[in-house]
CSV table of C-alpha atoms in Angstrom, one decimal:
chain,number,residue,atom,x,y,z
A,292,ASN,CA,-27.4,9.4,-2.1
A,293,ALA,CA,-30.1,10.8,0.7
A,294,GLY,CA,-31.5,7.1,0.6
A,295,VAL,CA,-35.1,7.2,1.7
A,296,THR,CA,-36.4,10.5,2.6
A,297,GLN,CA,-39.7,11.4,4.3
A,298,THR,CA,-41.7,14.7,5.1
A,299,PRO,CA,-42.5,16.2,7.9
A,300,LYS,CA,-40.7,14.2,10.8
A,301,PHE,CA,-43.2,15.2,13.5
A,302,GLN,CA,-46.8,16.1,13.0
A,303,VAL,CA,-50.0,17.3,15.4
A,304,LEU,CA,-53.3,17.0,14.1
A,305,LYS,CA,-56.9,17.7,15.4
A,306,THR,CA,-59.1,15.1,14.5
A,307,GLY,CA,-60.9,15.6,11.3
A,308,GLN,CA,-58.0,17.3,9.7
A,309,SER,CA,-56.3,16.0,6.7
A,310,MET,CA,-52.6,15.9,5.8
A,311,THR,CA,-49.9,14.0,3.4
A,312,LEU,CA,-47.2,12.4,4.4
A,313,GLN,CA,-44.1,12.6,1.8
A,314,CYS,CA,-41.7,10.1,0.5
A,315,ALA,CA,-38.9,10.3,-1.7
A,316,GLN,CA,-36.1,7.9,-2.4
A,317,ASP,CA,-33.0,8.3,-5.1
A,318,MET,CA,-31.8,4.6,-5.6
A,319,ASN,CA,-34.0,4.0,-8.9
A,320,HIS,CA,-36.1,1.3,-6.8
A,321,ASN,CA,-39.1,0.2,-8.3
A,322,SER,CA,-40.9,-1.0,-4.8
A,323,MET,CA,-41.9,1.2,-2.5
A,324,TYR,CA,-44.0,0.7,1.0
A,325,TRP,CA,-45.7,2.3,3.9
A,326,TYR,CA,-46.1,0.9,7.4
A,327,ARG,CA,-47.3,2.2,10.6
A,328,GLN,CA,-45.7,0.9,13.8
A,329,ASP,CA,-47.4,1.3,17.1
A,330,PRO,CA,-46.2,0.2,20.7
A,331,GLY,CA,-46.2,-3.5,21.5
A,332,MET,CA,-47.0,-4.2,17.8
A,333,GLY,CA,-44.9,-5.3,14.7
A,334,LEU,CA,-44.6,-2.6,11.6
A,335,ARG,CA,-48.0,-3.4,9.8
A,336,LEU,CA,-48.3,-2.4,5.9
A,337,ILE,CA,-50.5,0.0,5.0
A,338,TYR,CA,-50.3,0.2,0.9
A,339,TYR,CA,-47.4,-0.6,-1.2
A,340,SER,CA,-46.5,0.0,-5.0
A,341,ALA,CA,-44.8,-2.6,-6.5
A,342,SER,CA,-44.1,-0.8,-9.7
A,343,GLU,CA,-44.7,2.9,-11.0
A,344,GLY,CA,-48.5,3.3,-11.7
A,345,THR,CA,-49.6,0.7,-9.3
A,346,THR,CA,-50.8,0.7,-6.0
A,347,ASP,CA,-52.1,-2.3,-3.7
A,348,LYS,CA,-54.0,-2.1,0.0
A,349,GLY,CA,-51.7,-4.0,3.0
A,350,GLU,CA,-52.9,-5.1,6.1
A,351,VAL,CA,-54.2,-1.6,7.9
A,352,PRO,CA,-55.5,0.3,4.6
A,353,ASN,CA,-58.6,2.0,6.0
A,354,GLY,CA,-58.4,5.9,6.7
A,355,TYR,CA,-55.7,6.3,3.9
A,356,ASN,CA,-55.1,7.1,0.7
A,357,VAL,CA,-51.6,6.8,-1.6
A,358,SER,CA,-50.1,8.1,-4.5
A,359,ARG,CA,-47.5,6.9,-6.4
A,360,LEU,CA,-46.3,10.0,-8.4
A,361,ASN,CA,-43.5,8.8,-10.5
A,362,LYS,CA,-40.7,6.3,-9.8
A,363,ARG,CA,-39.3,8.2,-6.7
A,364,GLU,CA,-42.6,9.5,-4.8
A,365,PHE,CA,-45.0,7.7,-3.0
A,366,SER,CA,-47.2,9.7,-0.9
A,367,LEU,CA,-49.6,8.7,2.4
A,368,ARG,CA,-53.0,11.0,2.6
A,369,LEU,CA,-54.7,11.0,6.0
A,370,GLU,CA,-58.2,12.4,4.8
A,371,SER,CA,-59.8,12.9,8.0
A,372,ALA,CA,-57.7,12.0,10.8
A,373,ALA,CA,-58.4,10.1,14.0
A,374,PRO,CA,-57.0,9.6,17.2
A,375,SER,CA,-56.5,5.6,16.3
A,376,GLN,CA,-54.0,7.1,13.5
A,377,THR,CA,-51.5,8.3,16.1
A,378,SER,CA,-48.8,6.4,15.4
A,379,VAL,CA,-44.9,6.3,13.7
A,380,TYR,CA,-45.0,6.3,9.8
A,381,PHE,CA,-42.2,4.5,8.0
A,382,CYS,CA,-41.5,4.6,4.3
A,383,ALA,CA,-39.4,2.0,2.5
A,384,SER,CA,-38.3,0.9,-0.6
A,385,SER,CA,-36.7,-1.9,-2.5
A,386,LEU,CA,-35.7,-2.8,-6.0
A,387,SER,CA,-38.1,-5.2,-6.4
A,388,GLY,CA,-40.2,-7.8,-4.2
A,389,THR,CA,-39.3,-8.5,-0.8
A,390,GLU,CA,-38.7,-12.4,-1.3
A,391,ASN,CA,-35.3,-11.2,-3.3
A,392,TYR,CA,-34.2,-7.7,-1.9
A,393,GLU,CA,-33.9,-6.0,1.2
A,394,GLN,CA,-35.8,-2.9,2.3
A,395,TYR,CA,-34.3,0.4,2.7
A,396,PHE,CA,-36.4,2.5,5.3
A,397,GLY,CA,-36.9,6.4,5.8
A,398,PRO,CA,-36.1,8.0,9.6
A,399,GLY,CA,-40.4,8.2,10.2
A,400,THR,CA,-42.9,10.6,11.0
A,401,ARG,CA,-44.3,10.5,14.4
A,402,LEU,CA,-47.9,11.5,14.1
A,403,THR,CA,-50.2,12.7,17.0
A,404,VAL,CA,-54.0,12.9,16.8
A,405,THR,CA,-55.7,14.7,19.2
B,323,LYS,CA,-51.7,-15.2,7.2
B,324,ASN,CA,-48.3,-15.6,7.8
B,325,GLU,CA,-47.7,-15.2,11.8
B,326,VAL,CA,-44.2,-14.7,13.3
B,327,GLU,CA,-42.9,-14.7,16.7
B,328,GLN,CA,-39.9,-14.1,17.9
B,329,SER,CA,-38.4,-14.3,21.6
B,330,PRO,CA,-37.6,-13.2,24.0
B,331,GLN,CA,-39.2,-10.0,24.4
B,332,ASN,CA,-36.5,-8.6,26.0
B,333,LEU,CA,-32.8,-9.0,26.6
B,334,THR,CA,-30.6,-8.1,29.1
B,335,ALA,CA,-26.7,-8.7,28.1
B,336,GLN,CA,-23.1,-8.4,29.6
B,337,GLU,CA,-21.0,-6.8,27.2
B,338,GLY,CA,-18.8,-9.8,25.7
B,339,GLU,CA,-21.9,-11.9,25.9
B,340,PHE,CA,-22.9,-14.2,23.2
B,341,ILE,CA,-26.5,-13.6,22.3
B,342,THR,CA,-29.5,-15.3,20.2
B,343,ILE,CA,-32.5,-13.9,19.2
B,344,ASN,CA,-35.1,-16.5,17.4
B,345,CYS,CA,-37.7,-16.1,15.5
B,346,SER,CA,-40.5,-18.6,14.3
B,347,TYR,CA,-43.0,-18.3,11.3
B,348,SER,CA,-46.0,-20.4,10.8
B,349,VAL,CA,-46.2,-21.0,7.1
B,350,GLY,CA,-43.8,-21.0,4.4
B,351,ILE,CA,-41.9,-18.3,3.2
B,352,SER,CA,-39.9,-17.2,0.3
B,353,ALA,CA,-37.4,-14.9,2.4
B,354,LEU,CA,-36.4,-14.1,6.0
B,355,HIS,CA,-35.0,-10.3,7.1
B,356,TRP,CA,-33.6,-9.3,9.8
B,357,LEU,CA,-33.6,-5.6,10.9
B,358,GLN,CA,-32.5,-3.5,13.4
B,359,GLN,CA,-34.1,-0.4,14.6
B,360,HIS,CA,-31.7,1.7,16.5
B,361,PRO,CA,-32.7,4.1,19.8
B,362,GLY,CA,-33.6,7.1,17.9
B,363,GLY,CA,-35.8,5.1,15.7
B,364,GLY,CA,-34.2,4.6,12.6
B,365,ILE,CA,-34.6,0.9,10.7
B,366,VAL,CA,-31.7,-0.7,9.4
B,367,SER,CA,-31.5,-4.2,6.9
B,368,LEU,CA,-29.2,-6.2,8.5
B,369,PHE,CA,-30.0,-9.8,6.5
B,370,MET,CA,-32.1,-11.4,4.2
B,371,LEU,CA,-31.7,-15.2,3.9
B,372,SER,CA,-33.7,-17.6,2.5
B,373,SER,CA,-31.6,-21.0,3.4
B,374,GLY,CA,-28.4,-21.3,5.4
B,375,LYS,CA,-26.6,-19.1,7.0
B,376,LYS,CA,-24.9,-15.3,6.6
B,377,LYS,CA,-22.3,-13.6,8.3
B,378,HIS,CA,-21.6,-9.7,8.4
B,379,GLY,CA,-19.0,-8.8,11.4
B,380,ARG,CA,-20.1,-10.3,14.8
B,381,LEU,CA,-23.5,-11.0,13.2
B,382,ILE,CA,-24.8,-14.1,12.3
B,383,ALA,CA,-28.3,-15.1,10.7
B,384,THR,CA,-29.2,-19.0,10.5
B,385,ILE,CA,-32.4,-20.2,8.9
B,386,ASN,CA,-33.7,-23.6,8.9
B,387,ILE,CA,-36.9,-23.9,6.6
B,388,GLN,CA,-38.0,-27.4,7.5
B,389,GLU,CA,-38.4,-26.0,11.1
B,390,LYS,CA,-39.7,-22.8,9.9
B,391,HIS,CA,-37.3,-21.2,12.2
B,392,SER,CA,-34.5,-18.4,12.1
B,393,SER,CA,-31.9,-17.2,14.7
B,394,LEU,CA,-30.1,-14.1,15.3
B,395,HIS,CA,-26.4,-14.4,17.0
B,396,ILE,CA,-24.4,-11.7,18.2
B,397,THR,CA,-20.7,-12.7,19.4
B,398,ALA,CA,-18.8,-10.3,21.6
B,399,SER,CA,-21.6,-8.1,22.2
B,400,HIS,CA,-21.0,-4.5,23.1
B,401,PRO,CA,-23.5,-1.8,24.3
B,402,ARG,CA,-23.6,0.1,21.0
B,403,ASP,CA,-25.6,-3.1,19.6
B,404,SER,CA,-28.3,-2.0,22.2
B,405,ALA,CA,-31.3,-1.7,19.8
B,406,VAL,CA,-34.6,-3.5,18.5
B,407,TYR,CA,-34.0,-6.5,16.9
B,408,ILE,CA,-36.9,-7.4,14.5
B,409,CYS,CA,-37.6,-10.4,12.0
B,410,ALA,CA,-39.9,-10.1,8.9
B,411,ALA,CA,-41.0,-13.2,6.7
B,412,SER,CA,-41.5,-12.4,3.2
B,413,GLY,CA,-44.7,-14.6,1.8
B,414,SER,CA,-46.3,-15.5,-1.4
B,415,ALA,CA,-48.1,-11.9,-1.4
B,416,ARG,CA,-44.2,-10.5,-1.9
B,417,GLN,CA,-45.0,-8.3,1.5
B,418,LEU,CA,-43.2,-8.8,5.1
B,419,THR,CA,-45.1,-9.9,7.7
B,420,PHE,CA,-42.9,-8.2,10.8
B,421,GLY,CA,-42.5,-9.9,14.5
B,422,SER,CA,-43.2,-7.5,17.4
B,423,GLY,CA,-39.2,-7.2,18.1
B,424,THR,CA,-36.6,-8.0,20.6
B,425,GLN,CA,-35.3,-5.4,23.0
B,426,LEU,CA,-31.6,-6.1,23.5
B,427,THR,CA,-30.1,-3.9,26.2
B,428,VAL,CA,-26.0,-4.5,26.6
B,429,LEU,CA,-24.5,-3.2,29.6
B,430,PRO,CA,-21.0,-2.5,29.8
């Protein structure tokens, strides 16, 4: 099992460009999450999907959109990148809600917006 | 909103020492997660607990629901334990609120 995979690993964008971060899991998990991690701050939830076909905003959703393409895949799109979106992005999955199940994290995508 | 505070922010220990990292949260939770972030950036789940104590190898996690406090202990620490340790609280919204992490360095 590959677990949770993310592509790309690194990306540099110019302000205003768009891109999609891809995430896939092969553990048959229902819930998937996108987080960003900034220096000196904890991980913050951008969007999550409790199950296939549903998505909900997290703590910092502005400037992002998501798609739960199927049970395996959950993508994060930046429509018009801004320097404030420079961060490390982690995708995670869990069998179901965080009250009962641990989360499995992808390796992260380091994004720089210039 | 649940606030999650960790202490200390940075911790340096000598190999073999007993280590304690603390985590406090402000509102009721359904579970508390402990995570480890390796120097290369990868994040793995160490524990998820809602009461009492859990042990895995040299790692022990405890939680006191009444005091809204959890601790992560590492016995006989080793340089390979050097990492960032993160606690996260699962609240009513079924999402995790993360602490800012404790950077642990274990010197040989």
